[in-house]
Coordinates of C-alpha atoms in Angstrom, one line a residue:
M1 CA 133.9 53.2 92.4
S2 CA 133.2 53.7 95.8
D3 CA 129.9 55.1 97.2
I4 CA 129.8 59.1 97.3
I5 CA 126.1 59.7 98.5
K6 CA 125.9 60.5 102.0
L7 CA 123.3 61.3 104.5
L8 CA 123.5 64.7 105.7
P9 CA 123.6 65.4 109.7
D10 CA 120.5 67.0 111.1
S11 CA 122.2 70.2 111.7
V12 CA 122.9 70.8 108.0
A13 CA 119.6 69.7 106.9
N14 CA 118.2 72.4 109.4
Q15 CA 120.2 75.2 108.2
I16 CA 119.2 74.3 104.8
A17 CA 115.7 74.3 105.8
A18 CA 116.0 77.3 107.5
G19 CA 117.0 79.1 104.5
E20 CA 113.1 78.7 103.2
V21 CA 111.6 78.9 106.7
I22 CA 113.7 82.0 108.3
Q23 CA 114.6 84.6 105.9
R24 CA 114.6 87.3 108.6
P25 CA 114.0 88.3 112.0
A26 CA 110.3 88.8 111.0
S27 CA 110.0 85.1 110.0
V28 CA 110.9 84.1 113.6
V29 CA 108.3 86.2 115.1
K30 CA 105.6 85.0 112.7
E31 CA 106.6 81.3 113.6
L32 CA 106.6 81.8 117.7
V33 CA 103.3 84.1 117.7
E34 CA 101.5 81.2 115.4
N35 CA 102.6 78.6 117.9
A36 CA 101.4 80.7 120.8
I37 CA 98.1 80.8 119.2
D38 CA 98.0 77.0 118.5
A39 CA 98.7 76.7 122.3
G40 CA 95.5 78.7 122.9
A41 CA 97.2 81.8 124.3
T42 CA 94.9 84.6 125.1
T43 CA 98.1 87.2 125.9
I44 CA 101.0 87.3 123.7
Q45 CA 103.9 89.7 124.6
I46 CA 106.5 90.4 122.1
V47 CA 110.1 91.9 123.0
L48 CA 112.7 93.0 120.6
K49 CA 116.5 94.1 120.9
D50 CA 117.9 96.0 117.8
A51 CA 114.9 95.0 115.7
G52 CA 115.4 91.3 116.2
R53 CA 119.1 91.0 115.4
T54 CA 120.3 90.7 119.4
L55 CA 116.9 89.2 120.7
I56 CA 113.4 88.4 120.1
Q57 CA 111.6 87.2 123.0
V58 CA 107.9 85.9 122.7
I59 CA 105.9 85.2 126.3
D60 CA 102.5 83.7 126.1
N61 CA 100.0 82.1 128.7
G62 CA 99.1 79.1 126.5
K63 CA 99.3 75.5 127.6
G64 CA 103.0 75.4 127.9
M65 CA 104.9 72.0 127.3
T66 CA 106.2 69.3 129.5
P67 CA 110.0 68.7 129.7
T68 CA 109.8 65.7 127.1
D69 CA 108.1 67.8 124.8
A70 CA 109.9 70.7 125.2
R71 CA 113.1 68.6 124.0
L72 CA 111.4 66.8 121.4
A73 CA 109.8 70.2 119.9
F74 CA 113.3 71.3 118.5
E75 CA 113.8 68.1 116.5
R76 CA 113.0 68.2 112.8
H77 CA 109.4 67.2 111.8
S78 CA 108.0 66.9 115.2
T79 CA 104.5 68.6 116.0
S80 CA 101.6 68.3 118.0
K81 CA 99.0 69.3 115.0
I82 CA 98.9 66.5 112.9
A83 CA 99.6 62.5 113.3
K84 CA 98.9 61.1 109.7
A85 CA 98.6 62.3 106.2
E86 CA 94.6 62.7 106.1
D87 CA 95.3 65.5 109.1
L88 CA 96.8 67.9 106.3
F89 CA 93.1 68.0 104.8
D90 CA 91.7 68.9 108.1
L91 CA 93.8 71.6 109.6
H92 CA 92.5 74.0 112.5
T93 CA 96.0 75.2 113.6
M94 CA 98.4 77.8 112.1
G95 CA 101.3 75.3 112.0
F96 CA 101.9 71.5 111.0
R97 CA 105.3 71.1 109.2
G98 CA 107.2 70.7 112.4
E99 CA 110.0 72.7 110.8
A100 CA 109.9 76.3 112.5
L101 CA 111.6 75.8 116.0
A102 CA 114.2 73.4 114.2
S103 CA 115.2 75.7 111.9
I104 CA 115.2 78.6 114.2
C105 CA 117.5 76.9 116.6
A106 CA 119.7 76.1 113.7
I107 CA 121.0 79.7 113.2
S108 CA 120.4 81.4 116.5
Q109 CA 121.0 80.5 120.1
V110 CA 117.7 79.6 121.7
E111 CA 116.7 79.6 125.5
L112 CA 113.3 78.1 126.3
R113 CA 111.6 78.5 129.9
T114 CA 107.9 76.5 129.6
C115 CA 105.4 75.1 132.4
A116 CA 102.6 72.9 131.4
K117 CA 99.1 73.8 132.9
G118 CA 98.8 72.6 136.5
A119 CA 102.5 71.7 136.7
Q120 CA 104.2 72.6 139.8
L121 CA 107.6 73.0 138.1
G122 CA 108.5 74.0 134.4
T123 CA 111.9 73.2 132.4
K124 CA 114.7 75.5 131.1
I125 CA 116.3 74.4 127.9
V126 CA 119.3 75.8 126.1
I127 CA 120.1 75.1 122.4
N128 CA 123.1 76.6 120.6
A129 CA 123.0 76.3 116.4
S130 CA 121.0 72.9 116.8
K131 CA 123.1 71.4 119.8
C132 CA 121.2 71.2 123.5
E133 CA 123.8 72.6 125.8
S134 CA 121.7 72.1 129.0
Q135 CA 118.3 71.2 130.1
E136 CA 117.3 71.6 134.0
P137 CA 113.8 72.0 136.1
D138 CA 112.8 75.7 136.5
V139 CA 110.3 77.9 138.3
C140 CA 108.4 79.8 135.9
P141 CA 104.5 80.7 135.0
E142 CA 102.4 78.5 133.1
G143 CA 103.0 79.0 129.4
S144 CA 106.0 79.5 127.1
N145 CA 108.9 82.1 127.1
F146 CA 110.7 81.8 123.9
M147 CA 114.4 83.9 123.9
V148 CA 116.0 83.9 120.5
K149 CA 119.4 85.4 120.4
N150 CA 122.1 86.5 117.9
I151 CA 120.0 85.4 114.8
F152 CA 122.4 84.0 111.8
F153 CA 125.4 84.3 114.2
N154 CA 126.6 81.1 112.4
V155 CA 126.0 82.1 109.0
P156 CA 127.8 85.3 108.3
A157 CA 126.7 85.8 104.7
R158 CA 122.9 85.7 105.9
R159 CA 123.5 88.2 108.8
K160 CA 125.4 90.3 106.4
F161 CA 122.6 91.0 104.0
L162 CA 120.2 92.0 106.7
K163 CA 119.0 95.1 106.2
S164 CA 119.0 98.1 108.6
N165 CA 117.3 98.1 112.0
Q166 CA 114.5 100.1 110.9
V167 CA 113.9 98.1 107.9
E168 CA 113.6 95.0 109.7
L169 CA 111.6 96.6 112.4
S170 CA 109.3 97.5 109.6
N171 CA 109.0 94.2 108.4
I172 CA 108.1 92.7 111.9
V173 CA 105.6 95.4 112.1
K174 CA 104.0 94.2 109.1
E175 CA 103.9 90.4 110.4
F176 CA 102.6 91.6 113.6
E177 CA 99.8 93.5 112.1
K178 CA 98.7 90.6 110.2
L179 CA 98.7 88.1 113.2
A180 CA 97.2 91.0 115.6
L181 CA 94.3 91.7 113.0
V182 CA 93.1 88.0 112.7
N183 CA 93.5 87.1 116.2
H184 CA 91.7 90.3 117.4
H185 CA 90.6 88.3 120.7
V186 CA 93.9 88.0 121.9
E187 CA 95.9 90.6 123.9
F188 CA 99.1 91.9 121.9
S189 CA 102.2 94.2 123.0
L190 CA 105.2 94.8 120.8
S191 CA 108.1 96.6 122.1
N192 CA 111.7 97.3 120.7
N193 CA 114.4 98.3 122.9
E194 CA 112.0 99.0 125.7
N195 CA 109.8 101.4 123.4
V196 CA 106.4 100.1 123.2
L197 CA 105.3 100.0 119.7
Y198 CA 101.9 98.4 120.0
K199 CA 99.6 97.2 123.0
F200 CA 96.1 96.1 122.3
G201 CA 93.4 94.3 124.4
G202 CA 91.0 91.9 123.3
S203 CA 88.4 93.4 120.9
S204 CA 86.0 92.9 117.8
F205 CA 87.5 92.9 114.5
K206 CA 86.7 96.7 113.5
Q207 CA 87.9 97.9 116.8
R208 CA 91.3 96.1 115.7
I209 CA 91.4 97.6 112.6
S210 CA 91.0 101.2 114.1
A211 CA 93.6 100.2 116.9
I212 CA 96.3 99.4 114.3
W213 CA 95.6 102.4 111.6
G214 CA 93.8 105.1 113.6
R215 CA 90.3 106.0 114.3
S216 CA 90.2 107.9 111.0
I217 CA 89.7 104.5 109.1
D218 CA 86.7 103.5 111.0
Q219 CA 84.5 105.9 109.0
Q220 CA 86.0 104.6 105.7
L221 CA 84.5 101.1 105.9
I222 CA 81.8 99.4 104.6
P223 CA 80.7 95.9 106.3
L224 CA 80.8 92.8 103.9
N225 CA 78.8 89.6 105.3
I226 CA 77.4 86.6 103.1
D227 CA 77.1 83.3 104.2
T228 CA 76.9 80.4 101.4
S229 CA 77.4 76.5 101.5
L230 CA 80.9 77.0 100.1
C231 CA 81.9 79.6 102.1
K232 CA 81.5 82.5 104.3
I233 CA 82.9 86.1 103.8
T234 CA 82.9 88.5 106.6
G235 CA 84.9 91.9 106.9
F236 CA 85.1 95.5 105.7
I237 CA 86.0 97.1 102.2
S238 CA 86.6 101.0 101.9
K239 CA 84.4 103.6 100.2
P240 CA 85.1 104.3 96.5
E241 CA 86.4 107.9 97.6
N242 CA 89.1 106.3 100.3
A243 CA 90.9 104.4 97.6
R244 CA 94.6 105.1 97.6
R245 CA 97.6 105.3 95.1
R246 CA 99.8 103.7 97.4
N247 CA 100.0 102.4 101.1
Y248 CA 96.6 100.5 100.6
L249 CA 95.6 97.9 103.3
Q250 CA 94.7 94.8 101.6
Y251 CA 94.2 91.6 103.7
F252 CA 92.9 88.1 102.9
F253 CA 92.5 85.7 106.0
V254 CA 91.3 82.0 105.5
N255 CA 90.3 80.2 108.6
G256 CA 92.5 82.4 110.6
R257 CA 95.4 82.4 108.4
Y258 CA 96.7 85.2 106.2
M259 CA 96.9 84.7 102.4
R260 CA 97.9 86.5 99.2
H261 CA 95.5 85.6 96.4
P262 CA 95.8 87.9 93.1
Y263 CA 93.0 85.9 91.7
F264 CA 90.2 87.0 94.6
H265 CA 92.2 90.5 94.5
K266 CA 91.1 90.9 90.7
A267 CA 87.4 90.0 91.8
I268 CA 87.5 92.9 94.2
M269 CA 89.0 95.2 91.8
S270 CA 86.4 94.2 88.8
S271 CA 83.6 94.9 91.6
Y272 CA 84.7 98.9 92.1
G273 CA 84.9 98.8 88.1
Q274 CA 84.8 102.7 87.4
L275 CA 84.1 103.8 90.9
I276 CA 87.9 104.5 91.5
P277 CA 90.5 105.9 89.3
D278 CA 92.9 103.3 87.4
D279 CA 95.9 103.9 89.6
E280 CA 94.1 103.9 92.8
Q281 CA 93.1 100.4 94.8
P282 CA 90.9 100.2 97.8
N283 CA 91.5 98.8 101.2
Y284 CA 89.8 95.7 102.1
F285 CA 89.9 93.4 105.3
L286 CA 88.1 90.2 104.4
V287 CA 87.9 86.5 106.6
F288 CA 86.9 83.7 104.6
N289 CA 85.8 80.7 106.5
V290 CA 85.6 77.6 104.4
D291 CA 85.8 73.8 104.7
P292 CA 89.3 72.9 105.5
E293 CA 89.1 69.9 103.2
S294 CA 88.4 72.0 100.2
I295 CA 91.5 74.3 100.5
D296 CA 95.8 73.1 100.1
V297 CA 97.8 75.1 102.8
N298 CA 100.9 72.7 102.1
I299 CA 102.1 74.9 99.2
H300 CA 105.1 76.9 100.6
P301 CA 106.9 76.8 103.9
T302 CA 105.6 80.2 104.5
K303 CA 102.2 78.9 104.0
T304 CA 100.9 82.2 102.5
E305 CA 99.9 80.3 99.1
I306 CA 96.4 78.7 99.3
K307 CA 94.6 76.4 97.0
F308 CA 90.8 76.4 96.8
E309 CA 89.1 73.7 95.2
N310 CA 86.2 75.8 94.1
E311 CA 88.2 78.7 93.2
M312 CA 85.8 80.1 90.3
P313 CA 82.5 79.8 92.6
I314 CA 84.0 81.6 95.6
W315 CA 85.5 84.2 93.0
Q316 CA 82.0 84.7 91.8
I317 CA 80.5 85.0 95.5
L318 CA 83.2 87.5 96.4
A319 CA 82.6 89.8 93.4
A320 CA 78.8 89.8 94.0
A321 CA 79.2 90.5 97.7
V322 CA 81.4 93.5 97.0
K323 CA 78.9 94.9 94.7
E324 CA 76.1 94.2 97.1
S325 CA 77.9 96.1 99.8
L326 CA 78.7 99.1 97.5
G327 CA 75.2 99.5 96.6
R328 CA 73.5 98.8 99.7
F329 CA 75.8 101.4 101.8
I330 CA 75.2 104.0 98.9
A331 CA 78.7 104.0 97.8
V332 CA 77.8 104.4 94.1
P333 CA 77.7 108.3 93.4
T334 CA 74.1 109.6 93.3
I335 CA 73.0 113.1 92.4
D336 CA 72.3 115.4 95.5
F337 CA 69.7 117.5 95.5
D338 CA 70.7 119.4 98.9
T339 CA 68.8 122.7 99.3
E340 CA 70.4 123.5 102.6
D341 CA 72.2 127.1 102.6
A342 CA 70.5 127.6 99.1
P343 CA 69.3 131.4 98.5
D344 CA 65.4 131.7 98.7
I345 CA 63.7 132.4 95.4
P346 CA 60.7 134.5 95.9
A347 CA 57.4 133.1 94.5
Y348 CA 55.7 135.4 91.9
S349 CA 52.5 137.2 93.3
T350 CA 50.1 138.9 90.9
H351 CA 49.2 141.6 93.8
T352 CA 52.8 142.7 93.7
A353 CA 53.2 146.3 92.0
V354 CA 55.6 146.4 89.0
S355 CA 57.5 149.1 88.1
A356 CA 60.2 149.7 85.3
P357 CA 63.7 149.6 86.3
S358 CA 65.8 152.9 86.1
A359 CA 69.3 153.4 85.5
G360 CA 71.3 156.7 86.4
I361 CA 72.3 158.6 83.2
D362 CA 74.0 162.1 82.5
P363 CA 72.1 163.5 79.6
S364 CA 74.7 166.0 78.7
Y365 CA 77.7 163.4 78.2
N366 CA 79.0 163.5 74.7
P367 CA 80.9 160.3 73.7
F368 CA 82.3 162.0 70.4
N369 CA 83.9 164.8 72.6
P370 CA 87.4 163.9 73.8
K371 CA 88.2 167.3 75.4
G372 CA 84.8 167.6 77.5
T373 CA 80.8 166.9 78.0
G374 CA 78.0 169.2 78.4
K375 CA 76.9 172.1 76.8
G376 CA 80.3 173.6 76.0
A377 CA 81.5 170.5 74.4
H378 CA 82.7 170.8 70.6
H379 CA 80.5 168.9 68.5
D380 CA 82.7 168.9 65.4
A381 CA 85.6 166.8 67.1
Y382 CA 86.8 164.3 64.7
V383 CA 85.7 160.9 64.9
P384 CA 87.8 157.8 63.6
A385 CA 86.0 155.8 61.1
F386 CA 86.0 152.0 61.6
N387 CA 87.7 151.3 58.6
D388 CA 90.8 153.5 59.7
K389 CA 94.1 151.5 60.3
A390 CA 96.7 152.9 62.7
P391 CA 100.4 152.1 61.4
T392 CA 101.8 149.0 63.1
T393 CA 105.0 149.7 65.1
D394 CA 105.3 146.4 66.8
W395 CA 108.0 144.5 65.1
E396 CA 107.4 141.3 67.0
T397 CA 103.9 141.1 65.7
L398 CA 105.6 140.9 61.9
F399 CA 107.6 138.0 63.0
K400 CA 105.1 136.4 65.2
N401 CA 104.5 133.3 63.0
F402 CA 108.1 133.3 61.5
E403 CA 109.3 130.1 63.4
K404 CA 106.1 128.5 62.8
N405 CA 106.1 129.2 59.3
K406 CA 109.4 127.5 59.1
Q407 CA 108.5 124.7 60.9
E408 CA 105.7 123.9 58.5
G409 CA 107.8 124.3 55.6
F410 CA 109.8 121.4 57.3
D411 CA 106.8 119.3 57.8
E412 CA 105.6 120.0 54.3
F413 CA 108.9 118.5 52.9
A414 CA 108.8 115.7 55.2
S415 CA 105.0 115.0 53.9
Q416 CA 105.1 115.2 50.5
G417 CA 106.1 111.6 49.3
V418 CA 109.2 111.0 51.3
D419 CA 108.0 108.3 53.9
A420 CA 105.9 107.0 51.1
G421 CA 108.7 106.6 48.6
T422 CA 107.2 109.1 45.9
H423 CA 109.3 112.1 44.6
L424 CA 108.9 115.7 45.0
Q425 CA 107.8 118.0 42.0
P426 CA 110.7 120.0 41.2
S427 CA 108.6 123.3 41.6
S428 CA 107.8 122.1 45.0
A429 CA 111.0 121.6 46.0
A430 CA 112.5 124.6 44.7
H431 CA 110.1 126.7 46.3
I432 CA 110.3 125.2 49.8
L433 CA 114.2 125.5 49.5
D434 CA 113.9 129.1 48.4
S435 CA 111.4 130.0 51.2
D436 CA 114.1 128.3 53.7
V437 CA 117.1 130.1 52.0
M438 CA 115.4 133.3 52.4
Q439 CA 114.4 132.8 56.2
G440 CA 117.9 131.6 57.0
S441 CA 119.2 135.0 55.2
L442 CA 116.6 137.1 57.4
L443 CA 118.0 135.5 60.5
N444 CA 121.6 135.6 59.1
V445 CA 122.1 131.9 60.5
D446 CA 123.5 128.8 58.6
I447 CA 120.7 126.5 58.5
S448 CA 122.9 123.9 57.9
T449 CA 125.0 124.3 61.2
T450 CA 122.4 125.3 63.6
C451 CA 119.6 123.3 65.9
I452 CA 116.2 123.2 65.0
Q453 CA 113.2 122.2 67.1
L454 CA 110.8 119.5 66.0
K455 CA 107.3 119.5 67.3
G456 CA 108.1 121.2 70.5
R457 CA 109.5 118.1 71.5
Y458 CA 113.0 117.2 69.8
I459 CA 115.9 118.9 69.3
V460 CA 117.5 118.1 66.0
S461 CA 121.4 119.0 65.3
P462 CA 123.7 118.0 62.5
I463 CA 127.3 116.4 63.5
K464 CA 130.3 115.1 61.7
S465 CA 129.0 111.5 61.7
G466 CA 125.1 112.4 60.6
L467 CA 122.1 113.6 62.5
M468 CA 121.8 114.0 66.6
I469 CA 118.1 113.9 67.7
V470 CA 117.8 114.7 71.6
D471 CA 114.6 114.7 73.5
Q472 CA 114.4 118.0 75.1
H473 CA 112.4 117.3 78.2
R474 CA 114.8 114.3 79.1
A475 CA 117.7 116.2 78.4
H476 CA 116.7 118.9 80.8
L477 CA 115.7 116.3 83.5
K478 CA 119.2 114.9 83.0
V479 CA 121.2 118.2 83.5
L480 CA 119.1 119.6 86.3
Y481 CA 119.6 115.7 88.2
E482 CA 123.2 116.0 88.0
Q483 CA 123.3 119.6 89.2
Y484 CA 121.1 119.0 92.4
M485 CA 123.4 115.8 92.9
E486 CA 126.5 118.2 92.9
N487 CA 124.5 120.5 95.3
I488 CA 124.0 117.7 97.5
D489 CA 127.2 116.6 97.7
G490 CA 128.6 120.0 97.9
K491 CA 125.8 120.6 101.0
N492 CA 124.5 123.6 99.0
V493 CA 120.8 122.6 99.5
T494 CA 118.5 125.1 100.5
S495 CA 115.0 124.9 102.3
Q496 CA 111.8 126.6 101.5
S497 CA 109.5 126.9 104.6
I498 CA 105.6 126.1 104.0
L499 CA 103.4 128.8 105.5
F500 CA 101.0 126.1 106.6
P501 CA 102.6 122.8 107.3
D502 CA 101.3 119.5 106.0
L503 CA 100.1 116.6 108.2
L504 CA 101.7 113.3 107.3
Q505 CA 100.2 110.2 108.8
L506 CA 102.0 107.0 108.4
S507 CA 101.3 103.2 109.5
A508 CA 103.9 102.1 112.3
A509 CA 106.1 100.4 110.0
Q510 CA 106.6 103.4 107.8
N511 CA 107.0 105.5 111.0
A512 CA 109.9 103.4 112.2
I513 CA 111.7 103.7 108.8
L514 CA 111.1 107.8 108.9
C515 CA 112.7 107.8 112.3
D516 CA 115.8 106.5 110.6
L517 CA 115.8 108.7 107.5
Q518 CA 114.9 111.9 109.4
P519 CA 118.6 113.3 109.7
E520 CA 119.2 112.5 105.8
M521 CA 115.7 114.1 105.0
E522 CA 116.7 117.2 106.9
R523 CA 120.4 117.3 105.1
I524 CA 118.5 117.5 101.6
G525 CA 116.3 120.6 102.9
F526 CA 113.4 118.9 104.3
N527 CA 112.2 119.7 108.1
L528 CA 110.0 117.2 109.6
S529 CA 109.0 117.2 113.1
K530 CA 107.4 114.1 115.0
L531 CA 103.9 114.6 116.4
S532 CA 102.0 112.4 118.3
G533 CA 101.5 108.7 117.3
N534 CA 102.7 107.9 113.9
D535 CA 101.8 111.6 112.4
W536 CA 104.6 113.9 111.2
S537 CA 104.7 117.5 110.5
I538 CA 106.2 118.8 107.2
N539 CA 107.6 122.3 107.7
A540 CA 110.1 123.1 104.8
V541 CA 110.9 121.2 101.4
P542 CA 113.8 121.4 99.2
A543 CA 113.5 124.6 97.0
G544 CA 113.0 124.0 93.7
I545 CA 110.4 121.1 94.1
D546 CA 107.0 122.8 92.3
H547 CA 104.3 121.0 91.4
V548 CA 105.2 118.1 93.4
D549 CA 103.1 116.0 95.7
I550 CA 105.4 116.1 98.8
K551 CA 103.7 113.5 100.8
D552 CA 103.6 110.8 98.1
T553 CA 107.5 111.7 97.4
I554 CA 108.2 111.0 101.2
L555 CA 106.0 107.7 101.0
Q556 CA 108.2 106.4 97.7
V557 CA 111.4 107.1 99.5
I558 CA 110.2 105.3 102.6
D559 CA 108.8 102.4 99.8
A560 CA 112.4 102.5 98.4
M561 CA 113.8 101.9 101.6
E562 CA 111.9 98.9 102.5
S563 CA 112.8 97.3 99.3
G564 CA 116.7 97.6 100.5
G565 CA 119.6 97.4 98.0
E566 CA 121.5 100.6 98.0
S567 CA 122.3 102.3 101.3
I568 CA 119.7 105.1 102.6
T569 CA 121.6 107.8 102.0
E570 CA 122.1 107.3 98.4
K571 CA 118.4 106.1 97.8
V572 CA 117.4 109.2 99.7
Y573 CA 119.5 111.4 97.4
D574 CA 118.8 110.0 94.1
H575 CA 115.1 109.9 94.5
L576 CA 114.8 113.6 95.7
A577 CA 117.0 114.5 93.0
L578 CA 115.1 112.7 90.4
A579 CA 112.0 114.4 91.9
V580 CA 113.1 117.9 91.7
A581 CA 114.6 117.2 88.1
R582 CA 111.3 116.2 87.2
S583 CA 109.2 118.9 88.4
A584 CA 111.4 121.7 86.9
A585 CA 112.2 120.3 83.6
L586 CA 111.2 121.8 80.4
P587 CA 107.8 120.4 79.3
Y588 CA 106.9 119.1 76.1
G589 CA 105.5 121.9 73.7
K590 CA 107.9 124.2 75.2
T591 CA 109.6 126.4 72.4
L592 CA 113.4 127.1 72.7
T593 CA 115.5 129.8 71.1
P594 CA 118.5 128.6 69.4
D595 CA 120.8 129.8 71.9
E596 CA 118.7 127.9 74.6
M597 CA 118.9 124.7 72.7
D598 CA 122.7 125.3 72.0
K599 CA 123.1 126.0 75.8
L600 CA 120.9 122.7 76.4
L601 CA 123.0 120.5 74.3
S602 CA 126.4 121.7 75.7
E603 CA 125.4 121.1 79.4
L604 CA 124.1 117.7 78.4
L605 CA 127.0 116.7 76.3
R606 CA 129.4 117.7 79.2
L607 CA 128.0 115.0 81.6
S608 CA 129.7 111.7 81.7
N609 CA 126.8 109.6 80.8
P610 CA 124.2 112.0 78.8
N611 CA 122.5 109.0 76.7
Y612 CA 119.9 107.8 79.4
T613 CA 117.9 109.6 82.3
P614 CA 118.4 108.5 85.9
D615 CA 115.5 106.2 85.3
G616 CA 116.9 104.6 82.2
K617 CA 115.0 106.4 79.1
L618 CA 116.9 107.1 76.4
V619 CA 118.0 110.9 75.7
I620 CA 119.8 111.0 72.6
K621 CA 119.5 109.0 69.4
L622 CA 121.9 109.2 66.4
I623 CA 121.2 108.7 63.0
T624 CA 124.5 107.9 61.0
N625 CA 125.1 109.3 57.4
E626 CA 125.2 105.8 56.2
Q627 CA 121.5 105.2 57.5
I628 CA 120.4 108.4 55.7
E629 CA 122.0 107.3 52.4
K630 CA 120.0 104.1 52.6
M631 CA 116.7 106.2 52.9
F632 CA 117.0 107.5 49.5

């Protein structure tokens, strides 16, 4: 048997590694900016075209590279960050694996111009799909200038599954915000298609937070600062009243590196306790400084998962620090005895004259005389006795509890031992049946063939094969959803103007997505206008959306766009149709007439798929005759 195991070429190995390291254009931005920070850059400029599909350019003023280092940097596992295995436990840089540049050049066309500090001449190198095409001397400023063109040009499957430009730009902005936040001393700029999205100068941590998310967040933050022998934690947490249901800003940084840590997040949530509702979460921006030997960063190529040697003690330190900050800055609600603008209460004085209160009355008024008052009034007018009862002429009052009594009869029938396996007394059963027959004759309706409403929640209808039980709220939701989708397809959606337009404040990432969504939102009835920065004005909404949080609905649509999957148009239409249906669907407890129940069932069963709601909940449950027979 011949040998079958072969050593893969470096180009193939680099493409395999790129599958983990480079997932989308945002990954390229992250790796190149981290390299610039490790090179000691104080100014970093990021230039994009088509959200990174066509071009990603990162320019820095770091220490640059020599011609030999520039060529060697693109080889796999080549790095200047570590030299031996022990260095993995004493990391002071962002990168150390030596895979990023090799992975980037394996799936794109890369051009690098770099010049080392103090050198008279730099170098220019061009690499195409891991193949070095040229390297020559070049006149360029100190630092590095990376140009990554046509990402995934040689991996069509990966390029095909990239999201829309706005979604990819949103992901780049999120990575940029993390890097710019923790490296607040560095000047950053980010532009896409010659439009400047961000431009920051060196500043403090809190100033950088305000620069990214607006000055309004500055008043919502509480400082946190604790220094122990295990770790030092600094940063800011939000006041409980500023907790959010979505779009919460939660950032952990360890030794200048962003990380995700659900365990530490739980410590913060437990510290807030009952100060915030269960469906809301606080904002926090926390920086951990720990001994590099006590953490392990080499868990995943993205380096966002970090293991701590002293995880439990740090959890306790973090929880105590959050509670202390909340208490110190009076974040815990207190009783406020504010007397400002309160009415003055006069003090009692013994020298003040007291007079009896007086009221204007008509002494000649006779309440028992319907024809007049005064001296000429007739005093022998008839005064009705309190026990006299006028004849009842309101027939609706007579049948007010008719349906209620009927339902109580069914409940009594079901509760008298059927579930417990006991038998009904003949007299009791006969009484119930006679009552039902009498009520059926009054309504002139055959009970055996009509729909009944159970507990104001379900519609029960006999069918040939047994019983059909329908959830009335979900059934109406399904019907309204399909009707609204038909209106959208037929371009028959009307808008309702808002008297006082709402202000919608977004992050830069959300703003990029909404710019792309605006034409589709207007087609389904929204009227949105762009204001300064990342603010939008909501001028009109689709008619029929009542009791719905419009801002939350738009944010849900934006979140759905970020997750990708279906086309933007389909997701927007589906989400808005479902929101309208939920707001207008019959609530539980609503009493329906037989005609209303028949109409709802006929409209539901006319649909192609009436069994489930758009969000996958069951609408119809069938109980067959065989199942009913087995109950007895």
